[in-house]
PDB file of C-alpha atoms and ligand atoms in Angstrom:
ATOM      1  CA  UNK A   1      18.134  16.462  -6.830  1.00  0.00           C
ATOM      2  CA  UNK A   2      16.903  17.742  -3.516  1.00  0.00           C
ATOM      3  CA  UNK A   3      15.534  16.506  -0.239  1.00  0.00           C
ATOM      4  CA  UNK A   4      12.031  17.932   0.173  1.00  0.00           C
ATOM      5  CA  UNK A   5      10.311  19.103   3.342  1.00  0.00           C
ATOM      6  CA  UNK A   6       7.722  16.562   4.508  1.00  0.00           C
ATOM      7  CA  UNK A   7       4.299  17.833   5.658  1.00  0.00           C
ATOM      8  CA  UNK A   8       3.277  16.471   9.055  1.00  0.00           C
ATOM      9  CA  UNK A   9      -0.213  15.480  10.206  1.00  0.00           C
ATOM     10  CA  UNK A  10      -2.162  18.646  10.887  1.00  0.00           C
ATOM     11  CA  UNK A  11      -1.073  20.329   7.661  1.00  0.00           C
ATOM     12  CA  UNK A  12      -4.154  20.918   5.457  1.00  0.00           C
ATOM     13  CA  UNK A  13      -2.408  19.606   2.295  1.00  0.00           C
ATOM     14  CA  UNK A  14      -2.643  16.097   3.811  1.00  0.00           C
ATOM     15  CA  UNK A  15      -6.446  16.317   3.977  1.00  0.00           C
ATOM     16  CA  UNK A  16      -7.074  17.466   0.382  1.00  0.00           C
ATOM     17  CA  UNK A  17      -8.051  15.334  -2.571  1.00  0.00           C
ATOM     18  CA  UNK A  18      -5.106  15.638  -4.974  1.00  0.00           C
ATOM     19  CA  UNK A  19      -5.496  16.580  -8.659  1.00  0.00           C
ATOM     20  CA  UNK A  20      -4.655  14.283 -11.603  1.00  0.00           C
ATOM     21  CA  UNK A  21      -1.264  14.838 -13.277  1.00  0.00           C
ATOM     22  CA  UNK A  22      -1.964  16.423 -16.678  1.00  0.00           C
ATOM     23  CA  UNK A  23       1.283  15.263 -18.329  1.00  0.00           C
ATOM     24  CA  UNK A  24       3.154  12.465 -16.499  1.00  0.00           C
ATOM     25  CA  UNK A  25       6.113  12.885 -18.906  1.00  0.00           C
ATOM     26  CA  UNK A  26       6.628  16.615 -18.167  1.00  0.00           C
ATOM     27  CA  UNK A  27      10.161  17.517 -17.016  1.00  0.00           C
ATOM     28  CA  UNK A  28       8.866  19.067 -13.774  1.00  0.00           C
ATOM     29  CA  UNK A  29       7.117  15.779 -12.907  1.00  0.00           C
ATOM     30  CA  UNK A  30      10.322  13.815 -13.583  1.00  0.00           C
ATOM     31  CA  UNK A  31      12.201  16.225 -11.290  1.00  0.00           C
ATOM     32  CA  UNK A  32       9.533  15.953  -8.577  1.00  0.00           C
ATOM     33  CA  UNK A  33       9.633  12.139  -8.719  1.00  0.00           C
ATOM     34  CA  UNK A  34      13.444  12.078  -8.480  1.00  0.00           C
ATOM     35  CA  UNK A  35      13.321  14.419  -5.483  1.00  0.00           C
ATOM     36  CA  UNK A  36      10.582  12.356  -3.823  1.00  0.00           C
ATOM     37  CA  UNK A  37      12.648   9.164  -4.237  1.00  0.00           C
ATOM     38  CA  UNK A  38      15.656  10.884  -2.683  1.00  0.00           C
ATOM     39  CA  UNK A  39      13.479  12.233   0.148  1.00  0.00           C
ATOM     40  CA  UNK A  40      11.972   8.771   0.791  1.00  0.00           C
ATOM     41  CA  UNK A  41      15.438   7.191   0.966  1.00  0.00           C
ATOM     42  CA  UNK A  42      16.803   9.946   3.204  1.00  0.00           C
ATOM     43  CA  UNK A  43      13.879   9.447   5.611  1.00  0.00           C
ATOM     44  CA  UNK A  44      14.251   5.631   5.378  1.00  0.00           C
ATOM     45  CA  UNK A  45      10.612   5.367   4.293  1.00  0.00           C
ATOM     46  CA  UNK A  46       8.896   2.731   2.155  1.00  0.00           C
ATOM     47  CA  UNK A  47       6.631   5.180   0.365  1.00  0.00           C
ATOM     48  CA  UNK A  48       5.931   8.860  -0.149  1.00  0.00           C
ATOM     49  CA  UNK A  49       2.951  10.553  -1.809  1.00  0.00           C
ATOM     50  CA  UNK A  50       3.130  13.969  -3.495  1.00  0.00           C
ATOM     51  CA  UNK A  51       0.788  15.654  -0.961  1.00  0.00           C
ATOM     52  CA  UNK A  52       3.346  14.743   1.727  1.00  0.00           C
ATOM     53  CA  UNK A  53       5.800  17.113   0.027  1.00  0.00           C
ATOM     54  CA  UNK A  54       3.146  19.849  -0.309  1.00  0.00           C
ATOM     55  CA  UNK A  55       2.288  18.994  -3.937  1.00  0.00           C
ATOM     56  CA  UNK A  56      -1.394  18.128  -4.342  1.00  0.00           C
ATOM     57  CA  UNK A  57      -1.009  15.812  -7.353  1.00  0.00           C
ATOM     58  CA  UNK A  58      -2.011  12.174  -7.808  1.00  0.00           C
ATOM     59  CA  UNK A  59       1.344  10.401  -7.751  1.00  0.00           C
ATOM     60  CA  UNK A  60       3.420   8.458  -5.249  1.00  0.00           C
ATOM     61  CA  UNK A  61       6.757   6.661  -4.987  1.00  0.00           C
ATOM     62  CA  UNK A  62       7.447   3.458  -3.048  1.00  0.00           C
ATOM     63  CA  UNK A  63       9.828   0.515  -2.725  1.00  0.00           C
ATOM     64  CA  UNK A  64       9.619  -3.009  -1.353  1.00  0.00           C
ATOM     65  CA  UNK A  65      12.728  -3.859   0.630  1.00  0.00           C
ATOM     66  CA  UNK A  66      13.673  -7.542   0.735  1.00  0.00           C
ATOM     67  CA  UNK A  67      13.199  -7.775   4.515  1.00  0.00           C
ATOM     68  CA  UNK A  68       9.659  -6.323   4.274  1.00  0.00           C
ATOM     69  CA  UNK A  69       8.359  -8.500   1.413  1.00  0.00           C
ATOM     70  CA  UNK A  70       6.063 -11.288   2.629  1.00  0.00           C
ATOM     71  CA  UNK A  71       7.587 -13.953   0.393  1.00  0.00           C
ATOM     72  CA  UNK A  72       4.402 -14.275  -1.654  1.00  0.00           C
ATOM     73  CA  UNK A  73       4.991 -14.677  -5.390  1.00  0.00           C
ATOM     74  CA  UNK A  74       3.174 -11.366  -5.885  1.00  0.00           C
ATOM     75  CA  UNK A  75       5.094  -9.514  -3.155  1.00  0.00           C
ATOM     76  CA  UNK A  76       8.702  -9.524  -4.284  1.00  0.00           C
ATOM     77  CA  UNK A  77      11.391  -6.869  -3.581  1.00  0.00           C
ATOM     78  CA  UNK A  78      11.164  -3.772  -5.773  1.00  0.00           C
ATOM     79  CA  UNK A  79      13.530  -0.851  -6.190  1.00  0.00           C
ATOM     80  CA  UNK A  80      12.246   2.740  -6.181  1.00  0.00           C
ATOM     81  CA  UNK A  81       9.069   2.901  -8.245  1.00  0.00           C
ATOM     82  CA  UNK A  82       6.571   5.592  -9.196  1.00  0.00           C
ATOM     83  CA  UNK A  83       2.836   5.435  -9.855  1.00  0.00           C
ATOM     84  CA  UNK A  84       1.211   8.450 -11.536  1.00  0.00           C
ATOM     85  CA  UNK A  85      -2.584   8.830 -11.759  1.00  0.00           C
ATOM     86  CA  UNK A  86      -3.230   5.489 -10.052  1.00  0.00           C
ATOM     87  CA  UNK A  87      -6.441   3.485 -10.060  1.00  0.00           C
ATOM     88  CA  UNK A  88      -6.850   1.003  -7.205  1.00  0.00           C
ATOM     89  CA  UNK A  89      -9.145  -2.008  -6.788  1.00  0.00           C
ATOM     90  CA  UNK A  90      -9.210  -3.896  -3.494  1.00  0.00           C
ATOM     91  CA  UNK A  91      -9.773  -7.634  -3.889  1.00  0.00           C
ATOM     92  CA  UNK A  92     -12.211  -8.436  -1.094  1.00  0.00           C
ATOM     93  CA  UNK A  93     -12.248 -11.483   1.117  1.00  0.00           C
ATOM     94  CA  UNK A  94      -8.905 -11.262   2.911  1.00  0.00           C
ATOM     95  CA  UNK A  95      -8.317  -8.245   5.117  1.00  0.00           C
ATOM     96  CA  UNK A  96      -5.391  -8.381   7.548  1.00  0.00           C
ATOM     97  CA  UNK A  97      -3.987  -6.089  10.226  1.00  0.00           C
ATOM     98  CA  UNK A  98      -0.609  -4.801   9.055  1.00  0.00           C
ATOM     99  CA  UNK A  99       1.795  -2.629  11.015  1.00  0.00           C
ATOM    100  CA  UNK A 100       2.484   0.637   9.253  1.00  0.00           C
ATOM    101  CA  UNK A 101       3.977   4.022   9.856  1.00  0.00           C
ATOM    102  CA  UNK A 102       3.899   7.283   7.925  1.00  0.00           C
ATOM    103  CA  UNK A 103       6.598   9.881   7.328  1.00  0.00           C
ATOM    104  CA  UNK A 104       3.934  12.527   8.074  1.00  0.00           C
ATOM    105  CA  UNK A 105       3.236  10.943  11.489  1.00  0.00           C
ATOM    106  CA  UNK A 106       6.829  10.474  12.678  1.00  0.00           C
ATOM    107  CA  UNK A 107       7.704   8.106  15.517  1.00  0.00           C
ATOM    108  CA  UNK A 108       4.371   6.297  15.577  1.00  0.00           C
ATOM    109  CA  UNK A 109       3.181   2.965  14.245  1.00  0.00           C
ATOM    110  CA  UNK A 110      -0.186   1.214  14.131  1.00  0.00           C
ATOM    111  CA  UNK A 111      -1.841  -2.000  13.023  1.00  0.00           C
ATOM    112  CA  UNK A 112      -4.193  -1.058  10.188  1.00  0.00           C
ATOM    113  CA  UNK A 113      -6.652  -3.360   8.388  1.00  0.00           C
ATOM    114  CA  UNK A 114      -5.718  -3.630   4.699  1.00  0.00           C
ATOM    115  CA  UNK A 115      -6.757  -5.850   1.813  1.00  0.00           C
ATOM    116  CA  UNK A 116      -4.114  -8.546   1.378  1.00  0.00           C
ATOM    117  CA  UNK A 117      -4.584  -8.514  -2.393  1.00  0.00           C
ATOM    118  CA  UNK A 118      -5.151  -5.560  -4.729  1.00  0.00           C
ATOM    119  CA  UNK A 119      -5.012  -4.631  -8.369  1.00  0.00           C
ATOM    120  CA  UNK A 120      -3.690  -1.238  -9.418  1.00  0.00           C
ATOM    121  CA  UNK A 121      -2.740   0.653 -12.540  1.00  0.00           C
ATOM    122  CA  UNK A 122      -0.973   3.904 -13.351  1.00  0.00           C
ATOM    123  CA  UNK A 123       1.893   5.203 -15.455  1.00  0.00           C
ATOM    124  CA  UNK A 124       5.523   6.129 -14.887  1.00  0.00           C
ATOM    125  CA  UNK A 125       7.379   9.262 -16.027  1.00  0.00           C
ATOM    126  CA  UNK A 126       7.773   7.769 -19.531  1.00  0.00           C
ATOM    127  CA  UNK A 127       4.003   7.332 -19.696  1.00  0.00           C
ATOM    128  CA  UNK A 128       4.443   3.543 -19.574  1.00  0.00           C
ATOM    129  CA  UNK A 129       1.839   1.457 -17.677  1.00  0.00           C
ATOM    130  CA  UNK A 130       2.790   0.204 -14.204  1.00  0.00           C
ATOM    131  CA  UNK A 131       1.022  -1.889 -11.589  1.00  0.00           C
ATOM    132  CA  UNK A 132      -0.672  -5.262 -11.590  1.00  0.00           C
ATOM    133  CA  UNK A 133      -2.108  -7.671  -9.049  1.00  0.00           C
ATOM    134  CA  UNK A 134      -0.033  -7.734  -5.856  1.00  0.00           C
ATOM    135  CA  UNK A 135      -0.251  -8.908  -2.249  1.00  0.00           C
ATOM    136  CA  UNK A 136       1.253  -8.409   1.193  1.00  0.00           C
ATOM    137  CA  UNK A 137       3.622  -5.510   1.811  1.00  0.00           C
ATOM    138  CA  UNK A 138       3.423  -4.286  -1.785  1.00  0.00           C
ATOM    139  CA  UNK A 139      -0.396  -4.205  -1.564  1.00  0.00           C
ATOM    140  CA  UNK A 140      -0.260  -2.500   1.837  1.00  0.00           C
ATOM    141  CA  UNK A 141       2.113   0.272   0.833  1.00  0.00           C
ATOM    142  CA  UNK A 142       0.118   1.019  -2.327  1.00  0.00           C
ATOM    143  CA  UNK A 143      -3.123   1.254  -0.284  1.00  0.00           C
ATOM    144  CA  UNK A 144      -1.424   3.574   2.226  1.00  0.00           C
ATOM    145  CA  UNK A 145       0.041   5.850  -0.465  1.00  0.00           C
ATOM    146  CA  UNK A 146      -3.144   5.852  -2.538  1.00  0.00           C
ATOM    147  CA  UNK A 147      -5.060   6.985   0.567  1.00  0.00           C
ATOM    148  CA  UNK A 148      -2.779  10.058   0.758  1.00  0.00           C
ATOM    149  CA  UNK A 149      -4.071  11.125  -2.679  1.00  0.00           C
ATOM    150  CA  UNK A 150      -7.605  11.187  -1.268  1.00  0.00           C
ATOM    151  CA  UNK A 151      -6.560  13.072   1.866  1.00  0.00           C
ATOM    152  CA  UNK A 152      -6.800   9.980   4.085  1.00  0.00           C
ATOM    153  CA  UNK A 153      -4.243   9.268   6.825  1.00  0.00           C
ATOM    154  CA  UNK A 154      -3.913   5.806   8.410  1.00  0.00           C
ATOM    155  CA  UNK A 155      -5.489   6.673  11.807  1.00  0.00           C
ATOM    156  CA  UNK A 156      -8.794   7.034   9.896  1.00  0.00           C
ATOM    157  CA  UNK A 157      -8.493   3.364   8.887  1.00  0.00           C
ATOM    158  CA  UNK A 158      -7.681   2.016  12.360  1.00  0.00           C
ATOM    159  CA  UNK A 159     -10.067  -0.311  14.183  1.00  0.00           C
ATOM    160  CA  UNK A 160      -7.966  -1.337  17.228  1.00  0.00           C
ATOM    161  CA  UNK A 161      -6.446   1.639  19.043  1.00  0.00           C
ATOM    162  CA  UNK A 162      -4.593  -0.676  21.455  1.00  0.00           C
ATOM    163  CA  UNK A 163      -2.291  -1.396  18.495  1.00  0.00           C
ATOM    164  CA  UNK A 164      -1.098   2.199  18.092  1.00  0.00           C
ATOM    165  CA  UNK A 165       2.009   3.620  19.696  1.00  0.00           C
ATOM    166  CA  UNK A 166       5.465   5.101  19.579  1.00  0.00           C
ATOM    167  CA  UNK A 167       7.961   2.875  17.741  1.00  0.00           C
ATOM    168  CA  UNK A 168      10.377   2.702  20.667  1.00  0.00           C
ATOM    169  CA  UNK A 169       7.645   1.756  23.178  1.00  0.00           C
ATOM    170  CA  UNK A 170       6.221  -0.906  20.856  1.00  0.00           C
ATOM    171  CA  UNK A 171       9.718  -2.341  20.383  1.00  0.00           C
ATOM    172  CA  UNK A 172      10.420  -2.193  24.137  1.00  0.00           C
ATOM    173  CA  UNK A 173       7.152  -4.015  24.832  1.00  0.00           C
ATOM    174  CA  UNK A 174       7.920  -6.641  22.186  1.00  0.00           C
ATOM    175  CA  UNK A 175       4.723  -5.759  20.302  1.00  0.00           C
ATOM    176  CA  UNK A 176       6.537  -5.280  17.018  1.00  0.00           C
TER     177      UNK A 176
HETATM  178 NI1  LIG B 201       2.022   8.006   4.812  1.00  0.00          NI
END
């Protein structure tokens, strides 16, 4: 396993539409996913998409830590998970501002409008289906990571630029 170098905002790979994974069960995909999980943990992130490690493929890893889960029945803690070739459907009617950061935009955090409830599908490295209907943090992290596969970074989604800042200033101000 290896810790991978994370592309930061400004790198063109973050603005590309990523390509579908031809064979999710291929050994090189399994290795990439293992390395991405290790990289996410090392960086203390909640999610990491392949373009963020300079690989323009449609897959991402994520986790839902107990302290981040909203407590909803469909937003429970999850250990490291992978979604390959995801499809995402936003369930309209409840959009909420959620604080999020990005390992490609280090040190910053913003309140971003996201659908509270989504449905998503994909497969894991055994080719088994993953996903379902989820809410809260789980729904937010999947929307954020899915955006990376379309070359979209969270500042594009922002509507209130007063809720955007450096982590330490936001904490000092009591905003987050
Ligand atoms: Ni990100």
